[in-house]
Amino acid sequence: MMLVNKIRVKESRLKKDQCDLARFGREENGGLMRPALSAVDREARRWFKDRMREAGLHVREDEAANLIGRLNPTQGPSDEPCVATGSHIDAVPHGGKFDGALGICAGLEVIRAIQESGIPIPCPIELLVFTDEEGGHFAGTFGSRAMFNLLSEGEIHRSKSDGQPSLAEDLRRAGKDPKLISQAVRSPAEFRAFLELHIEQGPLLDTMGVPVGIVEGIVGIDRYFIQVKGRPGHAGTIPMHLRDDALVKAARIITAVNDALLAAGSDIVGTIGEMKVYPGAFNIIPGIVDMYLDLRSRNESARLSMRNILQKIIDSVENARIELILSKPGVTMNPTIMQAIMESCEEQGTPFQRIFSGAGHDAMTFATLGIPTGMIFIPCLEGKSHCPEEDIHFEDAAVGTQILADTMMRIAASSL
Ligand code: GLV
Ligand code: MN
Ligand code: MN
């Protein structure tokens, strides 16, 4: 117990890191534009890598551009399985500055607090910064899936739309060789546990005024590509009854999917939030529409049974097709890790609430592989996330980071 108590994270340092990191990609309205592997993302990573080194981590970058910082025990073997924490540095378009970024800044502060405490760590500790969690290039959680050989065939060569670089192209720009991507693969046995701190991205903790959420599980997520083809032509000369407008057909699909989800009567949610219209001019009848559907539910059978319904909707529209590009099963967090987080909260007198995550995280990848995994949520104001208004109270972030530090040390000292 003494071991845990001596580690003290500092809110001022955490806040400074978070604010410094938020300069990379900052927008006028307070939002953030930091797509994975963009020039500004690469700058942010260089900055963060320097901070990791300053904190005493041995830092390397794998072929998927994940940053891996390691602290080896001063005594004893350094090839024992590690206790790891981490999150992502990329952001959704015009998103907020805490999603992902807070988790890596919290991990960095934990490392500093451990170093300052002088307490010898019983096993290696790692801080991981994952590439393209948000799916800017393909379907998300790229870095963690690359780390465990879970990429789908050819995904690094796919481009989301005309003119948008594939992961392979952007990895090359970041100095990586996409042909060597398999060198990023590690064995789950290298990890004793993985913990991720994240903002809740929903309103529950903020509404309840509780600073820490102990995550019980994460929803399953299916991501689909839908393509609708029509006949392009002149917007002024072709009468309405002779048109085959791809966007009009896409609109029918969107409405039908929405109706089917409403009728499903479970917790299932679905969003078509990304669409490209080709050729894409006001005076051309749309010839092709490409769009992405994101489908989530805690209930595995609700998510799976939507597959047939979706296929029927697509089959009812001429020249439309649907492709499931990634399916991430829902996961539950490890009970021993949840217990360790709870004990850390109790020891600090920190109120907590068990909570389920409707957002996806790299922690899913670890949990899927059977690596003992846990997540700590902190409130975000009014539950706003994936938007420029995303905000937090730094006191909550410091409390959550303290719980992260205590839990990591608790697990490191345990026989898990
Ligand atoms: C990531 O934020 C996701 O839930 O898609
Ligand atoms: Mn996100
Ligand atoms: Mn995130």
Short mmCIF file of C-alpha atoms and ligand atoms in Angstrom, two decimals:
data_model
loop_
_atom_site.label_atom_id
_atom_site.label_comp_id
_atom_site.label_asym_id
_atom_site.label_seq_id
_atom_site.Cartn_x
_atom_site.Cartn_y
_atom_site.Cartn_z
CA MET A 1 0.00 0.00 0.00
CA MET A 2 2.84 2.41 0.86
CA LEU A 3 4.13 1.81 -2.62
CA VAL A 4 0.96 3.23 -4.12
CA ASN A 5 0.66 6.16 -1.76
CA LYS A 6 4.00 7.73 -2.53
CA ILE A 7 3.26 8.41 -6.16
CA ARG A 8 1.89 11.89 -6.73
CA VAL A 9 0.84 13.20 -10.09
CA LYS A 10 0.85 16.96 -10.65
CA GLU A 11 -2.14 18.74 -12.14
CA SER A 12 -0.07 21.75 -13.29
CA ARG A 13 2.25 19.56 -15.40
CA LEU A 14 -0.62 17.57 -16.84
CA LYS A 15 -2.44 20.78 -17.77
CA LYS A 16 0.66 22.28 -19.37
CA ASP A 17 1.29 19.17 -21.50
CA GLN A 18 -2.34 19.00 -22.55
CA CYS A 19 -2.41 22.70 -23.49
CA ASP A 20 0.94 22.51 -25.30
CA LEU A 21 -0.19 19.48 -27.28
CA ALA A 22 -3.45 21.24 -28.20
CA ARG A 23 -1.46 23.87 -30.11
CA PHE A 24 -0.83 21.31 -32.85
CA GLY A 25 -3.86 21.65 -35.09
CA ARG A 26 -5.71 24.25 -33.03
CA GLU A 27 -8.59 25.97 -34.82
CA GLU A 28 -9.98 29.44 -34.18
CA ASN A 29 -13.17 28.12 -32.60
CA GLY A 30 -11.26 26.04 -30.03
CA GLY A 31 -11.49 22.84 -32.05
CA LEU A 32 -8.72 20.67 -33.38
CA MET A 33 -7.79 19.57 -36.88
CA ARG A 34 -5.17 16.84 -36.46
CA PRO A 35 -5.86 13.95 -38.81
CA ALA A 36 -3.62 10.92 -38.35
CA LEU A 37 -0.20 11.25 -40.02
CA SER A 38 -0.96 14.71 -41.41
CA ALA A 39 1.89 17.24 -41.23
CA VAL A 40 0.53 18.67 -37.99
CA ASP A 41 0.05 15.23 -36.47
CA ARG A 42 3.64 14.34 -37.33
CA GLU A 43 4.79 17.57 -35.64
CA ALA A 44 2.70 16.78 -32.57
CA ARG A 45 4.25 13.32 -32.38
CA ARG A 46 7.77 14.75 -32.62
CA TRP A 47 6.94 17.12 -29.77
CA PHE A 48 5.43 14.34 -27.68
CA LYS A 49 8.34 12.01 -28.39
CA ASP A 50 10.71 14.62 -26.95
CA ARG A 51 8.54 14.85 -23.81
CA MET A 52 8.61 11.05 -23.49
CA ARG A 53 12.41 11.07 -23.69
CA GLU A 54 12.64 13.91 -21.18
CA ALA A 55 10.57 11.82 -18.79
CA GLY A 56 13.23 9.10 -19.02
CA LEU A 57 11.48 6.68 -21.36
CA HIS A 58 13.36 4.65 -23.96
CA VAL A 59 11.37 5.61 -27.04
CA ARG A 60 11.01 3.78 -30.32
CA GLU A 61 8.59 4.08 -33.20
CA ASP A 62 7.30 0.93 -34.87
CA GLU A 63 6.49 0.45 -38.58
CA ALA A 64 2.85 1.43 -37.95
CA ALA A 65 4.18 4.74 -36.54
CA ASN A 66 3.05 3.85 -33.01
CA LEU A 67 5.24 5.52 -30.37
CA ILE A 68 6.44 3.11 -27.71
CA GLY A 69 8.06 4.47 -24.57
CA ARG A 70 9.46 2.01 -22.07
CA LEU A 71 10.67 2.25 -18.51
CA ASN A 72 12.64 -0.79 -17.46
CA PRO A 73 12.98 -1.87 -13.84
CA THR A 74 16.23 -0.69 -12.27
CA GLN A 75 16.61 -4.12 -10.70
CA GLY A 76 15.53 -7.46 -12.07
CA PRO A 77 14.83 -8.65 -15.60
CA SER A 78 13.73 -6.13 -18.22
CA ASP A 79 12.03 -8.69 -20.47
CA GLU A 80 9.10 -9.39 -18.14
CA PRO A 81 5.60 -8.58 -19.47
CA CYS A 82 4.90 -4.87 -19.04
CA VAL A 83 2.05 -2.87 -17.57
CA ALA A 84 1.10 -0.45 -20.34
CA THR A 85 -1.01 2.63 -20.72
CA GLY A 86 -1.73 4.79 -23.73
CA SER A 87 -4.19 6.30 -26.14
CA HIS A 88 -4.10 8.17 -29.44
CA ILE A 89 -2.81 11.52 -30.66
CA ASP A 90 -4.93 11.92 -33.83
CA ALA A 91 -8.30 13.65 -33.77
CA VAL A 92 -11.55 13.52 -35.72
CA PRO A 93 -12.02 16.42 -38.20
CA HIS A 94 -12.83 19.62 -36.29
CA GLY A 95 -12.89 17.64 -33.06
CA GLY A 96 -11.88 18.40 -29.50
CA LYS A 97 -8.50 18.58 -27.82
CA PHE A 98 -9.01 15.93 -25.11
CA ASP A 99 -10.16 12.82 -26.99
CA GLY A 100 -7.05 10.61 -26.98
CA ALA A 101 -4.67 13.44 -26.10
CA LEU A 102 -5.67 13.38 -22.44
CA GLY A 103 -4.85 9.68 -22.18
CA ILE A 104 -1.32 10.08 -23.51
CA CYS A 105 -0.66 13.18 -21.37
CA ALA A 106 -1.97 11.28 -18.33
CA GLY A 107 0.37 8.38 -19.15
CA LEU A 108 3.30 10.78 -19.43
CA GLU A 109 2.45 12.33 -16.06
CA VAL A 110 2.28 8.85 -14.50
CA ILE A 111 5.80 8.13 -15.80
CA ARG A 112 7.10 11.40 -14.36
CA ALA A 113 5.43 10.75 -11.00
CA ILE A 114 6.91 7.24 -10.87
CA GLN A 115 10.36 8.60 -11.70
CA GLU A 116 10.07 11.34 -9.06
CA SER A 117 8.89 8.94 -6.38
CA GLY A 118 12.10 6.93 -6.65
CA ILE A 119 10.04 3.79 -6.05
CA PRO A 120 11.58 0.87 -7.95
CA ILE A 121 9.10 -0.57 -10.43
CA PRO A 122 8.71 -4.34 -10.25
CA CYS A 123 8.14 -4.78 -14.00
CA PRO A 124 8.53 -2.72 -17.17
CA ILE A 125 6.05 0.10 -17.73
CA GLU A 126 5.11 1.28 -21.24
CA LEU A 127 3.48 4.38 -22.62
CA LEU A 128 1.91 3.79 -26.05
CA VAL A 129 0.75 6.41 -28.53
CA PHE A 130 -1.36 4.75 -31.21
CA THR A 131 -1.68 5.78 -34.85
CA ASP A 132 -5.03 6.61 -36.43
CA GLU A 133 -7.45 5.51 -33.75
CA GLU A 134 -10.16 7.66 -35.30
CA GLY A 135 -10.26 5.96 -38.69
CA GLY A 136 -9.19 8.93 -40.79
CA HIS A 137 -7.75 6.51 -43.35
CA PHE A 138 -9.85 3.40 -42.98
CA ALA A 139 -11.83 1.97 -40.07
CA GLY A 140 -10.03 3.07 -36.91
CA THR A 141 -7.80 1.62 -34.14
CA PHE A 142 -5.17 1.13 -36.83
CA GLY A 143 -2.10 1.36 -34.58
CA SER A 144 -3.26 -1.11 -31.95
CA ARG A 145 -4.57 -3.54 -34.57
CA ALA A 146 -1.25 -3.35 -36.44
CA MET A 147 0.50 -4.11 -33.17
CA PHE A 148 -1.37 -7.40 -32.87
CA ASN A 149 -1.64 -8.47 -36.49
CA LEU A 150 -5.34 -7.64 -36.75
CA LEU A 151 -5.25 -5.54 -39.91
CA SER A 152 -7.58 -6.64 -42.66
CA GLU A 153 -6.23 -7.68 -46.04
CA GLY A 154 -5.09 -4.69 -48.07
CA GLU A 155 -6.51 -2.04 -45.73
CA ILE A 156 -3.34 0.02 -45.65
CA HIS A 157 -3.57 0.48 -49.42
CA ARG A 158 -7.19 1.62 -49.49
CA SER A 159 -8.08 5.26 -49.87
CA LYS A 160 -11.32 6.58 -48.38
CA SER A 161 -12.01 8.87 -51.30
CA ASP A 162 -10.47 10.36 -54.44
CA GLY A 163 -7.28 12.22 -53.63
CA GLN A 164 -7.15 11.09 -50.01
CA PRO A 165 -3.92 9.27 -49.18
CA SER A 166 -3.97 5.65 -48.09
CA LEU A 167 -2.28 4.62 -44.86
CA ALA A 168 0.60 3.19 -46.88
CA GLU A 169 1.16 6.56 -48.56
CA ASP A 170 0.99 8.47 -45.29
CA LEU A 171 3.20 5.94 -43.49
CA ARG A 172 5.79 6.47 -46.23
CA ARG A 173 5.54 10.23 -45.67
CA ALA A 174 6.22 9.54 -42.00
CA GLY A 175 9.41 7.68 -42.97
CA LYS A 176 8.01 4.15 -42.65
CA ASP A 177 8.14 1.29 -45.11
CA PRO A 178 4.59 -0.13 -45.43
CA LYS A 179 6.06 -3.42 -46.68
CA LEU A 180 7.55 -3.85 -43.21
CA ILE A 181 4.27 -3.26 -41.36
CA SER A 182 4.38 -6.79 -39.92
CA GLN A 183 7.46 -5.77 -37.95
CA ALA A 184 5.09 -3.79 -35.71
CA VAL A 185 3.50 -7.05 -34.53
CA ARG A 186 4.03 -7.95 -30.88
CA SER A 187 2.87 -10.87 -28.81
CA PRO A 188 0.02 -10.37 -26.32
CA ALA A 189 2.29 -12.20 -23.87
CA GLU A 190 4.46 -9.05 -23.72
CA PHE A 191 1.66 -7.32 -21.81
CA ARG A 192 0.65 -7.99 -18.25
CA ALA A 193 -2.09 -5.39 -18.48
CA PHE A 194 -3.27 -2.39 -20.48
CA LEU A 195 -5.01 0.67 -19.06
CA GLU A 196 -6.40 3.65 -20.95
CA LEU A 197 -7.59 6.91 -19.44
CA HIS A 198 -10.10 8.78 -21.60
CA ILE A 199 -12.82 11.40 -21.40
CA GLU A 200 -16.23 9.77 -21.13
CA GLN A 201 -17.54 11.43 -24.33
CA GLY A 202 -21.06 11.23 -22.91
CA PRO A 203 -22.96 13.13 -20.20
CA LEU A 204 -23.30 10.62 -17.33
CA LEU A 205 -20.31 11.45 -15.10
CA ASP A 206 -20.72 15.19 -15.59
CA THR A 207 -24.41 15.00 -14.76
CA MET A 208 -23.74 12.94 -11.63
CA GLY A 209 -20.77 15.07 -10.59
CA VAL A 210 -18.57 11.97 -10.25
CA PRO A 211 -14.89 12.39 -11.25
CA VAL A 212 -14.06 8.80 -12.21
CA GLY A 213 -15.82 6.19 -14.31
CA ILE A 214 -14.69 2.58 -14.13
CA VAL A 215 -15.47 1.14 -17.52
CA GLU A 216 -17.24 -2.22 -17.55
CA GLY A 217 -17.24 -2.81 -21.27
CA ILE A 218 -17.23 -1.28 -24.73
CA VAL A 219 -19.89 -1.65 -27.43
CA GLY A 220 -19.35 -3.78 -30.52
CA ILE A 221 -18.77 -1.73 -33.66
CA ASP A 222 -19.40 -2.59 -37.31
CA ARG A 223 -18.24 -0.26 -40.05
CA TYR A 224 -19.67 -0.55 -43.55
CA PHE A 225 -18.80 0.99 -46.90
CA ILE A 226 -21.83 1.66 -49.09
CA GLN A 227 -21.55 2.59 -52.74
CA VAL A 228 -24.48 3.73 -54.89
CA LYS A 229 -24.10 4.18 -58.62
CA GLY A 230 -26.33 6.26 -60.88
CA ARG A 231 -25.88 8.01 -64.22
CA PRO A 232 -24.05 11.35 -64.28
CA GLY A 233 -25.33 13.96 -66.67
CA HIS A 234 -26.15 17.62 -67.24
CA ALA A 235 -28.15 19.14 -64.38
CA GLY A 236 -30.05 21.44 -66.72
CA THR A 237 -30.91 19.35 -69.73
CA ILE A 238 -32.04 15.96 -68.43
CA PRO A 239 -35.72 15.84 -67.39
CA MET A 240 -36.43 14.55 -63.89
CA HIS A 241 -38.16 11.35 -65.04
CA LEU A 242 -35.11 10.29 -67.08
CA ARG A 243 -32.58 10.59 -64.30
CA ASP A 244 -30.73 7.98 -62.30
CA ASP A 245 -29.41 10.18 -59.48
CA ALA A 246 -27.04 8.33 -57.16
CA LEU A 247 -27.54 10.82 -54.34
CA VAL A 248 -31.32 10.52 -54.41
CA LYS A 249 -30.94 6.74 -54.13
CA ALA A 250 -28.40 7.18 -51.31
CA ALA A 251 -30.90 9.39 -49.48
CA ARG A 252 -33.44 6.55 -49.63
CA ILE A 253 -30.90 4.19 -48.13
CA ILE A 254 -30.05 6.62 -45.33
CA THR A 255 -33.69 7.07 -44.39
CA ALA A 256 -34.41 3.34 -44.57
CA VAL A 257 -31.39 2.51 -42.36
CA ASN A 258 -32.47 5.14 -39.85
CA ASP A 259 -36.02 3.75 -39.75
CA ALA A 260 -34.73 0.17 -39.35
CA LEU A 261 -32.53 1.21 -36.42
CA LEU A 262 -35.40 3.06 -34.74
CA ALA A 263 -37.60 0.00 -35.22
CA ALA A 264 -34.94 -2.37 -33.83
CA GLY A 265 -35.92 -1.28 -30.32
CA SER A 266 -32.60 -2.05 -28.62
CA ASP A 267 -29.64 0.14 -27.74
CA ILE A 268 -28.36 -0.12 -31.31
CA VAL A 269 -27.23 3.14 -32.94
CA GLY A 270 -26.13 3.79 -36.49
CA THR A 271 -24.65 6.81 -38.20
CA ILE A 272 -23.85 7.71 -41.77
CA GLY A 273 -21.52 10.64 -41.14
CA GLU A 274 -19.20 10.48 -44.08
CA MET A 275 -20.19 10.73 -47.71
CA LYS A 276 -18.61 11.66 -51.03
CA VAL A 277 -20.59 12.60 -54.11
CA TYR A 278 -18.94 12.16 -57.51
CA PRO A 279 -18.24 13.97 -59.74
CA GLY A 280 -19.38 16.53 -57.12
CA ALA A 281 -20.52 19.73 -58.82
CA PHE A 282 -23.81 21.62 -58.61
CA ASN A 283 -24.43 21.26 -62.33
CA ILE A 284 -23.81 17.51 -62.63
CA ILE A 285 -26.32 14.81 -61.67
CA PRO A 286 -24.52 12.67 -59.07
CA GLY A 287 -23.05 9.55 -60.67
CA ILE A 288 -21.58 7.82 -57.61
CA VAL A 289 -22.06 8.18 -53.87
CA ASP A 290 -19.65 6.57 -51.42
CA MET A 291 -20.63 6.57 -47.77
CA TYR A 292 -19.73 4.94 -44.48
CA LEU A 293 -22.11 3.51 -41.91
CA ASP A 294 -21.02 3.10 -38.27
CA LEU A 295 -23.19 0.69 -36.28
CA ARG A 296 -22.87 0.05 -32.54
CA SER A 297 -24.55 -1.93 -29.84
CA ARG A 298 -23.83 -3.59 -26.51
CA ASN A 299 -26.04 -6.35 -27.73
CA GLU A 300 -24.10 -8.62 -30.09
CA SER A 301 -27.18 -10.24 -31.60
CA ALA A 302 -28.85 -6.85 -32.27
CA ARG A 303 -25.74 -5.74 -34.17
CA LEU A 304 -25.41 -9.00 -36.09
CA SER A 305 -29.09 -9.22 -37.00
CA MET A 306 -28.87 -5.78 -38.65
CA ARG A 307 -26.65 -7.36 -41.32
CA ASN A 308 -29.58 -9.05 -43.08
CA ILE A 309 -31.78 -5.99 -42.74
CA LEU A 310 -29.09 -3.77 -44.24
CA GLN A 311 -28.56 -6.18 -47.13
CA LYS A 312 -32.32 -6.10 -47.88
CA ILE A 313 -32.31 -2.29 -47.91
CA ILE A 314 -29.33 -2.24 -50.26
CA ASP A 315 -30.87 -4.91 -52.52
CA SER A 316 -33.98 -2.77 -52.88
CA VAL A 317 -31.96 0.01 -54.50
CA GLU A 318 -30.60 -0.46 -58.00
CA ASN A 319 -26.80 -0.46 -58.34
CA ALA A 320 -26.05 -0.21 -54.65
CA ARG A 321 -23.63 -2.39 -52.72
CA ILE A 322 -22.56 -2.72 -49.12
CA GLU A 323 -19.31 -4.06 -47.69
CA LEU A 324 -18.53 -4.75 -44.04
CA ILE A 325 -15.03 -3.30 -43.77
CA LEU A 326 -14.42 -3.89 -40.08
CA SER A 327 -16.22 -5.63 -37.26
CA LYS A 328 -15.02 -5.13 -33.71
CA PRO A 329 -16.84 -7.31 -31.22
CA GLY A 330 -17.92 -5.73 -27.96
CA VAL A 331 -15.58 -6.36 -25.04
CA THR A 332 -15.79 -6.52 -21.27
CA MET A 333 -13.07 -5.11 -19.08
CA ASN A 334 -11.03 -7.40 -16.84
CA PRO A 335 -12.64 -7.81 -13.38
CA THR A 336 -9.27 -7.82 -11.57
CA ILE A 337 -8.29 -4.55 -13.22
CA MET A 338 -11.68 -3.04 -12.46
CA GLN A 339 -11.22 -4.11 -8.84
CA ALA A 340 -7.74 -2.53 -8.77
CA ILE A 341 -9.16 0.75 -10.11
CA MET A 342 -11.89 0.61 -7.49
CA GLU A 343 -9.40 0.00 -4.68
CA SER A 344 -7.30 2.91 -5.93
CA CYS A 345 -10.40 5.14 -5.84
CA GLU A 346 -11.34 3.95 -2.36
CA GLU A 347 -7.82 4.54 -1.08
CA GLN A 348 -7.85 8.13 -2.39
CA GLY A 349 -11.45 8.73 -1.29
CA THR A 350 -12.39 9.36 -4.91
CA PRO A 351 -16.06 8.83 -5.84
CA PHE A 352 -16.49 6.55 -8.84
CA GLN A 353 -19.22 5.10 -11.01
CA ARG A 354 -19.21 1.93 -13.10
CA ILE A 355 -19.98 2.87 -16.66
CA PHE A 356 -20.27 1.39 -20.17
CA SER A 357 -18.55 2.90 -23.20
CA GLY A 358 -20.45 3.70 -26.38
CA ALA A 359 -17.23 5.05 -27.89
CA GLY A 360 -14.54 2.81 -29.35
CA HIS A 361 -10.98 2.78 -28.01
CA ASP A 362 -7.64 1.08 -28.60
CA ALA A 363 -8.33 -0.69 -25.29
CA MET A 364 -10.80 -2.83 -27.28
CA THR A 365 -7.94 -4.38 -29.21
CA PHE A 366 -6.13 -5.41 -26.03
CA ALA A 367 -9.30 -6.78 -24.45
CA THR A 368 -10.14 -8.75 -27.61
CA LEU A 369 -6.78 -10.51 -27.33
CA GLY A 370 -7.40 -11.48 -23.72
CA ILE A 371 -4.86 -9.03 -22.31
CA PRO A 372 -6.18 -7.86 -18.92
CA THR A 373 -7.55 -4.44 -19.81
CA GLY A 374 -9.21 -1.58 -17.98
CA MET A 375 -10.33 1.95 -18.71
CA ILE A 376 -10.69 5.01 -16.52
CA PHE A 377 -13.09 7.71 -17.67
CA ILE A 378 -13.21 11.28 -16.49
CA PRO A 379 -16.16 13.60 -17.15
CA CYS A 380 -16.31 15.89 -20.15
CA LEU A 381 -18.48 18.94 -19.81
CA GLU A 382 -22.10 18.32 -20.80
CA GLY A 383 -20.92 15.14 -22.48
CA LYS A 384 -19.75 17.09 -25.53
CA SER A 385 -17.16 15.26 -27.63
CA HIS A 386 -16.05 14.91 -31.26
CA CYS A 387 -16.77 18.64 -31.52
CA PRO A 388 -14.86 21.87 -30.80
CA GLU A 389 -16.79 22.39 -27.52
CA GLU A 390 -15.22 19.28 -25.94
CA ASP A 391 -13.94 20.39 -22.50
CA ILE A 392 -13.00 19.09 -19.06
CA HIS A 393 -12.21 20.24 -15.53
CA PHE A 394 -8.48 19.75 -15.07
CA GLU A 395 -9.06 18.77 -11.42
CA ASP A 396 -10.97 15.73 -12.70
CA ALA A 397 -8.16 14.94 -15.13
CA ALA A 398 -5.64 15.08 -12.27
CA VAL A 399 -7.82 12.86 -10.08
CA GLY A 400 -8.20 10.34 -12.91
CA THR A 401 -4.46 10.42 -13.61
CA GLN A 402 -3.71 9.76 -9.94
CA ILE A 403 -6.03 6.76 -10.07
CA LEU A 404 -4.28 5.61 -13.25
CA ALA A 405 -0.86 5.88 -11.57
CA ASP A 406 -2.01 4.06 -8.43
CA THR A 407 -3.72 1.33 -10.42
CA MET A 408 -0.70 0.75 -12.67
CA MET A 409 1.56 0.43 -9.61
CA ARG A 410 -0.98 -1.81 -7.89
CA ILE A 411 -1.05 -4.13 -10.90
CA ALA A 412 2.73 -4.00 -11.34
CA ALA A 413 3.12 -5.13 -7.73
CA SER A 414 0.47 -7.85 -8.04
CA SER A 415 0.72 -11.35 -9.40
CA LEU A 416 -1.69 -10.67 -12.28
C1 GLV B 1 -13.82 6.87 -31.53
O1 GLV B 1 -13.87 7.92 -30.93
C2 GLV B 1 -15.00 6.14 -31.85
O2 GLV B 1 -15.79 5.82 -30.95
O3 GLV B 1 -15.22 5.91 -33.04
MN MN B 2 -12.69 9.87 -30.86
MN MN B 3 -10.51 8.53 -28.35
#
